[in-house]
Coordinates of C-alpha atoms in Angstrom, one line a residue:
Chain A
X14 CA 0.0 0.0 -0.1
X15 CA 1.2 3.2 -1.0
X16 CA 2.0 6.1 1.8
X17 CA -0.1 9.1 3.0
X18 CA 3.0 11.3 2.8
X19 CA 0.9 14.5 3.2
X20 CA -0.3 12.9 6.7
X21 CA 3.2 12.1 7.6
X22 CA 4.2 15.7 6.5
X23 CA 1.4 17.1 9.0
X24 CA 2.3 14.7 11.6
X25 CA 6.1 15.4 11.6
X26 CA 5.2 19.5 11.4
X27 CA 2.6 18.6 14.9
X28 CA 5.3 17.0 16.6
X29 CA 8.4 18.7 15.6
X30 CA 7.8 22.1 14.8
X31 CA 11.1 23.0 15.1
X32 CA 11.9 20.6 12.3
X33 CA 12.5 21.6 8.6
X34 CA 11.0 19.4 6.3
X35 CA 9.5 19.9 2.8
X36 CA 7.9 18.1 0.5
X37 CA 9.3 17.1 -3.1
X38 CA 7.1 15.8 -5.5
X39 CA 8.4 13.2 -8.0
X40 CA 7.8 14.1 -11.7
X41 CA 7.6 10.3 -12.9
X42 CA 4.6 7.8 -12.8
X43 CA 5.8 5.9 -9.9
X44 CA 4.1 8.5 -7.6
X45 CA 6.7 8.1 -4.9
X46 CA 7.2 12.1 -3.3
X47 CA 9.6 12.6 -0.7
X48 CA 10.5 14.5 2.0
X49 CA 13.7 16.8 2.4
X50 CA 14.6 16.7 5.9
X51 CA 16.9 19.5 7.4
X52 CA 20.5 17.6 8.7
X53 CA 19.6 19.0 12.3
X54 CA 16.6 17.7 12.8
X55 CA 16.9 14.3 10.4
X56 CA 17.8 12.0 13.3
X57 CA 14.6 13.4 15.3
X58 CA 12.2 13.5 12.5
X59 CA 13.6 9.3 11.7
X60 CA 12.8 8.8 15.4
X61 CA 9.4 10.1 15.6
X62 CA 8.6 8.3 12.4
X63 CA 9.5 4.9 14.2
X64 CA 8.3 5.3 17.5
X65 CA 4.8 6.9 16.6
X66 CA 4.1 6.6 13.0
X67 CA 5.2 2.8 13.1
X68 CA 7.7 3.1 10.3
X69 CA 9.9 0.7 12.1
X70 CA 11.9 -0.7 9.1
X71 CA 14.5 1.3 7.3
X72 CA 15.0 -0.8 4.3
X73 CA 17.2 0.8 1.7
X74 CA 19.8 4.1 2.1
X75 CA 21.3 5.2 -1.5
X76 CA 23.6 7.7 -2.0
X77 CA 23.2 9.9 -4.9
X78 CA 25.8 12.6 -6.6
X79 CA 24.6 15.5 -7.6
X80 CA 27.5 17.5 -8.8
X81 CA 26.0 20.0 -11.2
X82 CA 23.6 22.1 -9.8
X83 CA 22.0 22.3 -13.4
X84 CA 21.2 18.6 -13.7
X85 CA 19.6 18.7 -10.0
X86 CA 17.3 21.5 -11.4
X87 CA 16.5 19.7 -14.6
X88 CA 15.5 16.4 -12.3
X89 CA 13.6 18.7 -10.3
X90 CA 14.8 17.9 -6.7
X91 CA 15.8 21.3 -5.7
X92 CA 13.7 23.5 -3.2
X93 CA 13.7 27.2 -2.5
X94 CA 16.5 28.4 0.0
X95 CA 19.2 26.4 -1.0
X96 CA 21.2 28.7 -2.7
X97 CA 24.6 27.4 -1.3
X98 CA 24.1 24.0 -2.4
X99 CA 22.8 25.1 -6.1
X100 CA 26.1 26.8 -6.4
X101 CA 28.4 24.1 -5.3
X102 CA 26.5 20.3 -5.9
X103 CA 25.9 18.2 -3.2
X104 CA 26.0 14.8 -2.2
X105 CA 22.1 13.5 -1.0
X106 CA 21.2 10.5 0.7
X107 CA 17.8 9.3 0.2
X108 CA 16.2 7.0 2.7
X109 CA 13.2 4.0 2.1
X110 CA 10.9 3.6 5.1
X111 CA 8.5 1.2 5.7
X112 CA 6.0 -0.1 8.4
X113 CA 5.6 -3.7 8.7
X114 CA 2.7 -3.4 11.2
X115 CA 0.8 -1.0 8.8
X116 CA 2.1 -2.7 5.9
X117 CA 2.5 0.7 4.0
X118 CA 5.4 2.0 2.2
X119 CA 8.1 3.8 1.0
X120 CA 8.2 6.7 3.0
X121 CA 10.9 8.6 1.1
X122 CA 13.1 10.7 3.1
X123 CA 16.4 12.7 1.4
X124 CA 19.4 14.5 3.2
X125 CA 21.8 16.4 1.8
X126 CA 25.3 17.9 2.3
X127 CA 26.2 21.6 2.2
X128 CA 28.9 21.0 -0.6
X129 CA 31.1 18.0 -2.3
X130 CA 33.9 18.9 0.2
X131 CA 34.8 19.6 3.5
X132 CA 31.3 19.6 4.6
X133 CA 30.2 17.0 2.8
X134 CA 28.4 15.6 6.1
X135 CA 25.2 14.3 6.8
X136 CA 24.2 13.1 10.7
X137 CA 24.0 9.1 11.0
X138 CA 21.1 7.5 11.7
X139 CA 22.6 4.1 13.2
X140 CA 21.3 5.4 16.7
X141 CA 17.7 5.1 15.3
X142 CA 17.9 2.6 12.7
X143 CA 20.8 -0.2 13.1
X144 CA 20.0 -1.1 9.4
X145 CA 21.7 2.1 8.4
X146 CA 25.4 0.8 10.0
X147 CA 26.7 -0.9 6.8
X148 CA 24.9 1.4 4.2
X149 CA 26.2 4.2 5.7
X150 CA 29.5 2.6 5.8
X151 CA 29.1 1.9 2.1
X152 CA 28.0 5.7 1.3
X153 CA 30.9 6.9 3.0
X154 CA 33.1 4.4 0.9
X155 CA 31.7 5.0 -2.8
X156 CA 30.6 8.6 -2.1
X157 CA 32.4 10.6 0.8
X158 CA 29.7 11.4 2.8
X159 CA 30.4 11.7 6.3
X160 CA 28.0 10.6 8.4
X161 CA 28.9 12.0 11.9
X162 CA 28.2 10.2 14.9
X163 CA 28.4 7.1 13.1
X164 CA 29.6 4.4 15.5
X165 CA 32.3 2.8 13.2
X166 CA 32.8 4.8 9.9
X167 CA 35.4 3.4 7.7
X168 CA 35.7 1.7 4.2
X169 CA 33.6 -1.2 3.5
X170 CA 34.0 -2.4 0.1
X171 CA 37.0 -0.5 -1.1
X172 CA 40.4 -1.6 0.8
X173 CA 41.3 1.0 3.8
X174 CA 44.3 2.4 1.6
X175 CA 41.7 3.5 -1.3
X176 CA 41.8 7.1 -1.7
X177 CA 38.8 9.0 -3.5
X178 CA 35.2 7.9 -3.6
X179 CA 34.3 5.6 -6.9
X180 CA 30.8 6.4 -7.0
X181 CA 31.4 10.0 -7.5
X182 CA 30.3 11.4 -11.0
X183 CA 33.6 13.3 -11.8
X184 CA 35.9 10.1 -10.6
X185 CA 38.7 9.4 -12.6
X186 CA 39.5 5.5 -12.8
X187 CA 43.4 5.2 -12.3
X188 CA 45.3 4.2 -15.6
X189 CA 46.3 0.9 -14.2
X190 CA 45.9 -0.3 -17.8
X191 CA 46.1 -4.0 -18.3
X192 CA 47.6 -5.2 -21.6
X193 CA 45.2 -6.1 -24.5
X194 CA 46.3 -8.1 -27.7
X195 CA 43.7 -6.3 -30.1
X196 CA 43.3 -2.6 -28.9
X197 CA 40.6 -0.7 -30.7
X198 CA 38.7 2.8 -30.3
X199 CA 39.3 4.4 -27.0
X200 CA 40.7 1.2 -25.7
X201 CA 44.0 2.0 -28.5
X202 CA 44.2 5.6 -27.6
X203 CA 44.5 4.6 -23.9
X204 CA 46.8 1.9 -24.8
X205 CA 49.3 4.1 -27.1
X206 CA 49.2 6.8 -23.8
X207 CA 50.2 3.6 -21.9
X208 CA 52.6 1.6 -24.1
X209 CA 53.8 4.2 -25.9
X210 CA 57.3 2.6 -27.2
X211 CA 55.0 -0.6 -28.2
X212 CA 52.7 1.2 -30.6
Chain B
X2 CA 38.1 15.2 -2.0
X3 CA 38.1 14.0 1.3
X4 CA 41.3 12.6 3.1
X5 CA 41.0 9.4 4.4
X6 CA 44.1 9.1 6.7
X7 CA 41.4 10.3 9.5
X8 CA 39.8 7.0 9.3
X9 CA 42.1 4.5 9.8
X10 CA 41.4 0.8 10.2
X11 CA 39.9 0.1 13.5
X12 CA 40.8 -2.9 15.2
X13 CA 38.2 -4.8 16.8
X14 CA 37.1 -3.3 20.2
X15 CA 37.1 -5.3 23.5
X16 CA 35.2 -4.7 26.0
X17 CA 36.3 -2.7 29.2
X18 CA 38.5 -4.7 31.6
X19 CA 38.8 -7.6 29.4
X20 CA 42.4 -8.7 29.7
X21 CA 44.2 -9.0 25.9
X22 CA 46.5 -11.3 26.9
X23 CA 44.2 -14.1 26.8
X24 CA 42.3 -13.3 23.8
X25 CA 42.8 -14.7 20.3
X26 CA 42.5 -12.7 17.1
X27 CA 41.0 -15.0 14.5
X28 CA 40.9 -13.9 11.0
X29 CA 38.5 -16.4 9.8
X30 CA 38.8 -16.2 6.2
X31 CA 38.8 -15.3 3.0
X32 CA 38.3 -18.5 1.4
X33 CA 35.7 -20.1 -1.1
X34 CA 35.6 -23.8 0.5
X35 CA 32.9 -24.1 -2.3
X36 CA 30.2 -22.8 0.7
X37 CA 29.2 -19.1 0.7
X38 CA 31.8 -17.1 -0.9
X39 CA 34.7 -15.0 -0.1
X40 CA 34.0 -13.5 3.0
X41 CA 36.5 -12.7 5.9
X42 CA 35.6 -12.4 9.5
X43 CA 37.8 -10.5 12.2
X44 CA 36.7 -12.4 15.4
X45 CA 38.4 -12.4 18.6
X46 CA 37.9 -15.3 21.0
X47 CA 38.2 -15.7 24.6
X48 CA 38.8 -19.4 24.8
X49 CA 36.2 -20.7 22.2
X50 CA 34.0 -17.8 23.2
X51 CA 33.4 -14.9 20.6
X52 CA 33.7 -11.6 22.1
X53 CA 34.2 -9.2 19.1
X54 CA 33.2 -10.4 15.1
X55 CA 34.0 -7.9 12.5
X56 CA 33.1 -9.0 9.2
X57 CA 35.3 -7.8 6.3
X58 CA 33.5 -7.4 2.7
X59 CA 34.5 -6.5 -0.7
X60 CA 36.5 -9.4 -2.2
X61 CA 33.8 -9.7 -4.8
X62 CA 33.3 -5.5 -5.7
X63 CA 33.5 -4.7 -9.3
X64 CA 31.2 -1.7 -8.8
X65 CA 28.1 -3.1 -10.5
X66 CA 26.3 0.3 -9.7
X67 CA 28.5 2.3 -11.4
X68 CA 29.0 0.1 -14.2
X69 CA 25.2 0.7 -14.4
X70 CA 25.4 4.3 -14.2
X71 CA 27.5 4.3 -17.9
X72 CA 24.9 2.0 -20.2
X73 CA 21.5 1.7 -21.0
X74 CA 18.8 0.2 -18.7
X75 CA 18.6 -2.9 -20.5
X76 CA 22.6 -3.5 -20.2
X77 CA 22.3 -3.8 -16.9
X78 CA 19.7 -6.7 -16.9
X79 CA 22.7 -9.3 -17.7
X80 CA 24.5 -7.9 -14.8
X81 CA 21.6 -8.5 -12.4
X82 CA 22.3 -12.1 -13.0
X83 CA 25.4 -12.0 -11.4
X84 CA 24.3 -10.2 -8.2
X85 CA 23.0 -13.2 -6.4
X86 CA 24.0 -15.7 -9.1
X87 CA 22.2 -18.5 -7.3
X88 CA 18.5 -17.0 -8.4
X89 CA 19.2 -14.9 -11.4
X90 CA 15.4 -14.7 -12.3
X91 CA 14.4 -12.8 -8.8
X92 CA 17.0 -10.3 -9.2
X93 CA 15.9 -9.9 -13.2
X94 CA 12.3 -9.7 -12.0
X95 CA 13.1 -7.1 -9.3
X96 CA 15.1 -5.1 -11.7
X97 CA 12.4 -4.7 -14.2
X98 CA 9.6 -4.5 -11.7
X99 CA 11.6 -1.2 -10.6
X100 CA 11.8 0.0 -14.4
X101 CA 8.6 -0.5 -15.2
X102 CA 7.6 1.6 -11.8
X103 CA 10.1 4.3 -13.0
X104 CA 8.7 4.5 -16.8
X105 CA 5.0 3.1 -15.7
X106 CA 5.3 0.2 -18.3
X107 CA 2.1 -2.8 -17.9
X108 CA 3.2 -6.1 -18.0
X109 CA 0.7 -8.2 -19.9
X110 CA -0.9 -11.3 -17.9
X111 CA 0.7 -14.1 -19.4
X112 CA 3.9 -12.5 -18.7
X113 CA 3.0 -12.0 -14.9
X114 CA 2.1 -15.7 -14.6
X115 CA 5.3 -16.7 -16.2
X116 CA 7.6 -14.3 -13.9
X117 CA 5.6 -15.8 -11.0
X118 CA 6.5 -19.3 -12.1
X119 CA 10.1 -18.5 -12.4
X120 CA 10.5 -16.6 -9.4
X121 CA 9.0 -19.6 -7.6
X122 CA 11.2 -22.0 -9.2
X123 CA 13.9 -19.8 -8.3
X124 CA 12.8 -19.7 -4.3
X125 CA 13.2 -23.6 -4.7
X126 CA 16.5 -23.8 -6.4
X127 CA 17.8 -21.2 -3.4
X128 CA 16.2 -22.9 -0.9
X129 CA 17.3 -26.5 -2.0
X130 CA 20.7 -25.2 -2.5
X131 CA 20.5 -23.7 1.1
X132 CA 19.6 -27.2 2.9
X133 CA 23.0 -28.6 1.2
X134 CA 24.9 -25.5 2.2
X135 CA 23.8 -25.4 5.6
X136 CA 24.5 -29.4 6.3
X137 CA 28.1 -28.7 4.6
X138 CA 28.8 -26.2 7.5
X139 CA 27.4 -28.9 9.9
X140 CA 30.2 -31.2 8.9
X141 CA 27.6 -33.2 6.5
X142 CA 30.2 -32.4 3.5
X143 CA 28.8 -33.5 0.4
X144 CA 26.2 -35.4 0.8
X145 CA 23.5 -33.3 1.4
X146 CA 24.7 -31.1 -1.3
X147 CA 24.3 -33.8 -3.9
X148 CA 21.1 -34.3 -3.2
X149 CA 20.2 -30.7 -3.4
X150 CA 22.1 -30.0 -6.3
X151 CA 20.6 -32.9 -8.4
X152 CA 16.9 -31.5 -7.7
X153 CA 18.2 -28.1 -8.8
X154 CA 20.0 -29.7 -11.4
X155 CA 16.4 -30.4 -12.8
X156 CA 14.9 -27.1 -12.5
X157 CA 18.1 -25.5 -14.2
X158 CA 17.3 -27.9 -17.0
X159 CA 14.1 -26.0 -17.8
X160 CA 15.5 -22.7 -17.3
X161 CA 18.1 -24.2 -19.8
X162 CA 15.5 -24.7 -22.3
X163 CA 13.4 -21.4 -22.1
X164 CA 16.2 -18.9 -21.4
X165 CA 19.2 -20.8 -23.1
X166 CA 21.2 -20.6 -20.2
X167 CA 21.5 -22.7 -16.5
X168 CA 22.0 -19.7 -14.4
X169 CA 22.6 -16.4 -16.4
X170 CA 19.2 -16.1 -17.4
X171 CA 18.8 -12.3 -18.7
X172 CA 15.5 -13.0 -19.4
X173 CA 13.3 -10.7 -18.3
X174 CA 12.1 -7.6 -20.1
X175 CA 10.6 -3.7 -19.3
X176 CA 7.3 -4.9 -19.6
X177 CA 7.6 -8.9 -20.1
X178 CA 9.9 -11.4 -20.8
X179 CA 12.0 -12.0 -23.6
X180 CA 10.6 -15.3 -25.0
X181 CA 7.6 -17.1 -25.2
X182 CA 7.6 -20.7 -23.2
X183 CA 8.7 -23.4 -25.8
X184 CA 6.0 -26.1 -26.8
X185 CA 5.7 -28.6 -23.5
X186 CA 7.6 -26.3 -21.0
X187 CA 4.7 -26.0 -19.0
X188 CA 3.9 -29.9 -18.9
X189 CA 7.4 -30.3 -18.1
X190 CA 7.5 -27.8 -15.5
X191 CA 3.9 -29.6 -14.2
X192 CA 5.7 -32.7 -13.8
X193 CA 8.7 -31.4 -11.9
X194 CA 6.5 -29.7 -9.4
X195 CA 4.3 -33.1 -9.1
X196 CA 8.0 -34.6 -8.4
X197 CA 9.2 -31.9 -5.8
X198 CA 7.1 -32.6 -3.0
X199 CA 8.6 -36.4 -2.7
X200 CA 11.9 -34.8 -3.0
X201 CA 11.1 -32.4 0.1
X202 CA 10.0 -35.3 2.2
X203 CA 12.7 -37.1 1.7
X204 CA 15.0 -34.3 2.4
X205 CA 13.1 -33.5 5.3
X206 CA 13.1 -37.0 6.7
X207 CA 17.0 -36.9 6.9
X208 CA 16.7 -33.8 8.7
X209 CA 14.3 -33.1 10.9
X210 CA 15.1 -35.5 13.7
X211 CA 18.7 -35.4 12.8
X212 CA 20.8 -35.3 16.4
X213 CA 23.8 -33.2 14.9
X214 CA 21.7 -30.8 13.1
X215 CA 19.2 -30.5 16.5
X216 CA 22.3 -30.0 18.7
X217 CA 24.1 -27.6 16.5
X218 CA 21.2 -25.7 15.4
X219 CA 18.7 -25.2 18.4
X220 CA 18.7 -22.3 20.7
X221 CA 21.7 -20.8 18.5
X222 CA 21.6 -17.2 17.1
X223 CA 18.4 -15.9 18.1
X224 CA 17.5 -12.2 18.6
X225 CA 14.4 -10.1 19.5
X226 CA 12.0 -9.5 16.7
X227 CA 12.5 -5.7 17.7
X228 CA 15.9 -5.9 16.9
X229 CA 15.9 -7.7 13.6
X230 CA 13.2 -5.2 12.3
X231 CA 15.4 -2.2 13.3
X232 CA 18.6 -4.1 11.5
X233 CA 16.6 -4.3 8.4
X234 CA 16.3 -8.3 8.3
X235 CA 14.1 -9.3 6.0
X236 CA 13.2 -12.6 4.2
X237 CA 12.9 -16.1 6.0
X238 CA 15.3 -14.8 8.7
X239 CA 13.0 -12.4 9.9
X240 CA 9.8 -14.9 9.3
X241 CA 11.8 -17.4 11.4
X242 CA 11.5 -15.2 14.3
X243 CA 7.8 -14.9 14.1
X244 CA 7.1 -11.8 12.1
X245 CA 4.8 -11.8 9.5
X246 CA 6.2 -9.8 6.9
X247 CA 6.2 -11.1 3.3
X248 CA 6.3 -8.6 0.8
X249 CA 4.5 -11.0 -1.6
X250 CA 1.3 -10.5 1.1
X251 CA 2.3 -7.1 2.3
X252 CA 3.0 -4.8 -0.4
X253 CA 1.5 -8.0 -3.7
X254 CA 3.3 -7.4 -6.8
X255 CA 2.5 -8.6 -9.6
X256 CA -0.3 -11.4 -9.6
X257 CA 0.3 -12.8 -6.2
X258 CA -3.1 -11.5 -4.8
X259 CA -4.6 -14.3 -7.2
X260 CA -2.8 -17.2 -5.3
X261 CA -3.8 -18.6 -2.3
X262 CA -0.8 -19.5 -0.6
X263 CA 0.4 -19.0 3.8
X264 CA 3.2 -17.3 4.9
X265 CA 4.9 -19.8 7.7
X266 CA 6.1 -18.6 10.9
X267 CA 8.9 -19.4 13.4
X268 CA 8.9 -19.4 16.9
X269 CA 12.4 -18.8 18.6
X270 CA 13.9 -17.8 15.5
X271 CA 17.0 -19.5 16.2
X272 CA 19.2 -21.1 13.5
X273 CA 16.9 -24.4 13.6
X274 CA 13.7 -22.3 12.3
X275 CA 15.5 -20.5 9.9
X276 CA 15.9 -24.1 7.9
X277 CA 12.5 -25.2 9.0
X278 CA 10.8 -22.0 7.8
X279 CA 12.7 -22.4 4.4
X280 CA 10.9 -26.1 3.9
X281 CA 7.6 -24.9 4.7
X282 CA 8.4 -21.8 2.2
X283 CA 9.3 -24.4 -0.7
X284 CA 5.8 -26.0 -0.1
X285 CA 4.5 -23.0 -0.5
X286 CA 6.0 -22.3 -3.5
X287 CA 5.0 -25.5 -4.9
X288 CA 1.4 -24.6 -4.1
X289 CA 1.7 -21.2 -5.9
X290 CA 3.3 -22.9 -8.7
X291 CA 0.6 -25.4 -9.1
X292 CA -2.1 -22.8 -9.0
X293 CA 0.1 -20.6 -11.6
X294 CA 0.8 -23.8 -14.2
X295 CA -3.1 -24.3 -14.1
X296 CA -4.4 -20.8 -14.9
X297 CA -1.0 -19.6 -17.1
X298 CA -3.1 -17.9 -19.9
X299 CA -2.5 -17.4 -23.4
X300 CA -1.3 -14.1 -24.6
X301 CA 1.5 -11.9 -25.0
X302 CA 4.4 -12.5 -23.2
X303 CA 5.6 -9.0 -23.2
X304 CA 4.1 -5.9 -23.9
X305 CA 4.4 -4.5 -27.4
X306 CA 4.3 -1.2 -26.5
X307 CA 7.5 -1.3 -24.3
X308 CA 10.4 0.0 -26.2
X309 CA 13.6 -1.5 -26.6
X310 CA 15.9 0.4 -28.7
X311 CA 16.2 3.9 -27.2
X312 CA 14.3 3.3 -24.1
X313 CA 14.4 6.9 -22.2
X314 CA 12.2 6.9 -18.7
X315 CA 10.6 10.0 -17.6
X316 CA 12.4 12.2 -15.1
X317 CA 11.8 11.0 -11.7
X318 CA 12.6 8.3 -9.4
X319 CA 11.3 4.9 -8.3
X320 CA 12.1 2.3 -5.5
X321 CA 10.7 -1.0 -6.1
X322 CA 11.2 -4.5 -4.5
X323 CA 10.4 -8.0 -4.4
X324 CA 10.2 -11.0 -1.7
X325 CA 13.7 -12.5 -3.2
X326 CA 14.4 -15.8 -1.7
X327 CA 17.2 -14.1 0.5
X328 CA 15.1 -11.3 1.8
X329 CA 13.7 -7.8 0.0
X330 CA 15.5 -6.9 -2.8
X331 CA 15.2 -3.8 -4.0
X332 CA 16.4 -1.1 -6.7
X333 CA 16.3 2.5 -6.3
X334 CA 16.8 4.2 -9.8
X335 CA 16.7 7.7 -10.6
X336 CA 16.1 8.7 -14.2
X337 CA 17.3 12.0 -15.6
X338 CA 15.4 11.3 -18.8
X339 CA 18.4 10.2 -21.0
X340 CA 18.7 6.4 -21.8
X341 CA 21.3 5.9 -18.8
X342 CA 20.4 5.7 -15.3
X343 CA 21.4 8.6 -13.5
X344 CA 21.5 6.5 -10.1
X345 CA 20.9 2.7 -9.9
X346 CA 21.0 1.4 -6.7
X347 CA 20.5 -2.2 -5.6
X348 CA 19.2 -2.8 -2.1
X349 CA 20.9 -6.5 -1.4
X350 CA 19.2 -8.5 1.2
X351 CA 22.2 -10.6 2.0
X352 CA 24.7 -7.5 2.5
X353 CA 21.9 -6.1 4.8
X354 CA 21.1 -9.3 6.5
X355 CA 24.6 -9.4 8.0
X356 CA 23.7 -6.2 9.5
X357 CA 23.7 -8.3 13.0
X358 CA 26.0 -10.9 12.6
X359 CA 28.0 -10.3 15.1
X360 CA 24.8 -9.3 17.5
X361 CA 24.0 -12.9 16.9
X362 CA 27.5 -14.3 17.7
X363 CA 28.6 -12.6 21.1
X364 CA 29.0 -15.3 23.6
X365 CA 28.6 -18.3 21.4
X366 CA 31.3 -20.9 20.5
X367 CA 33.5 -20.2 17.1
X368 CA 31.4 -23.5 15.4
X369 CA 28.5 -21.8 16.0
X370 CA 29.6 -18.7 13.9
X371 CA 29.6 -21.0 11.0
X372 CA 26.0 -22.1 11.5
X373 CA 24.6 -18.5 12.1
X374 CA 26.5 -17.3 8.9
X375 CA 25.3 -20.3 6.7
X376 CA 21.7 -19.8 8.3
X377 CA 21.8 -16.0 6.8
X378 CA 22.1 -17.5 3.5
X379 CA 24.3 -15.0 1.8
X380 CA 25.6 -14.8 -1.8
X381 CA 29.0 -12.7 -1.5
X382 CA 28.4 -11.7 -5.3
X383 CA 25.0 -9.4 -3.8
X384 CA 26.9 -8.6 -0.9
X385 CA 30.1 -6.8 -2.8
X386 CA 28.3 -6.1 -5.9

């Protein structure tokens, strides 16, 4: 059953008047609209949703990279009052919540970092939902979102010595080129760059 | 870019007051003794008792999600086979389901029936193979696995007839399936469904009262229901603890509403319940298969209006999930209106079901860790992606 996102928003506003929560409309046919939650109230909102609206299962946590503000505009995920983010690009974390008792969902929440550099921080929700533990580590590993308050934030899929975050849109793969006997097209260009003497 | 030097590798932390001199640090794995894949655990032992357990992932990591962002939507379909390579057809369905939600594509009735049949056959494969592997973990090396794989091979023969491949099926398409059932396939499948019950009886006779299985599995690895839900555990693991949550009933997708079947629930949620719940689920799958084969309508196997070439879903996002054999398998897609997904995220049940592995193992013997890991039923292709 799909979720009544308006009721959830009203409930949050009534219980947590200080929380910055705004609705984001999904332009696609999936009818899954989302709530954009301010970082300072993210943990409180999730705790309220868990304890009072029975959203007890945090099913999925996704990272999304928006390096190009124009792109984010085109996909219509922007809101008002986010001029800094609009200028710099940002990293986004998307949460999908379900209720096992009421059998509704997904309730989609999103949180955004201030930028993609020093301040790429989003509060960790592990204190409310344990299921976020490995998923947040994965997003830290692949996107570089720093989850403040995470009990054990270290790389999970890449090895510990790895530098950089491979899921970012501007990630450049290292030129650790493997020899190919019959290079062609852009592989040939890369091969020439890598083995100048041979070709 | 953020420097990671501030985040060094943290060794397993010890309980305050623990005497480190007496503790044994064991790196369990990485190994692939044809059991569960290449997976490592840093375990700290006090005698035989586990005091800390940190899983280490990533040996099979190939950044599946990044690859998917660089190719068209349909090009990711064969890659989904390789996520949970025991059950490729469920993965296909989950991905097709998500794209159909993203783009608003209808699926013809015959295709829905075919999908249900294939997904339930896949569930049989997964749970049957699980029986073999878990017995292997308990020291019954080989025999149980060979019984399980004998039956699995019969289902794989059906898949080969239909898709051309035993395992890497690449069969579902957005709006249906790749091709229609070949002549006589439904009859062959029907015979298999009839013969599967006696096999389950036989397997169950070997296992249920088995002294070793009882001694190794009962009262091992149980956690409270609330902890399991909070930890994001889904699938047979969650239902073994008595939580009635199956996506086929809770959020029916496809045509599951049309079938009459029950959701088996466990009581204690220990490893024994987790094994038995899978037996019961297989029997329910057989019920679904019987109904689906009897009702299978004629018609189109793919929506003729669904575009294959130059497929561009409208701008938007979608999260869709199915009840995979291992738990909730979801796909989160964001479309920017081009031929490639802007964001493609897999919600892998195996990975998230491992979240509470340490909690289940603390205070137990090292030998129990192997059983608990086996009872979670992971596939590393999906964990590491």
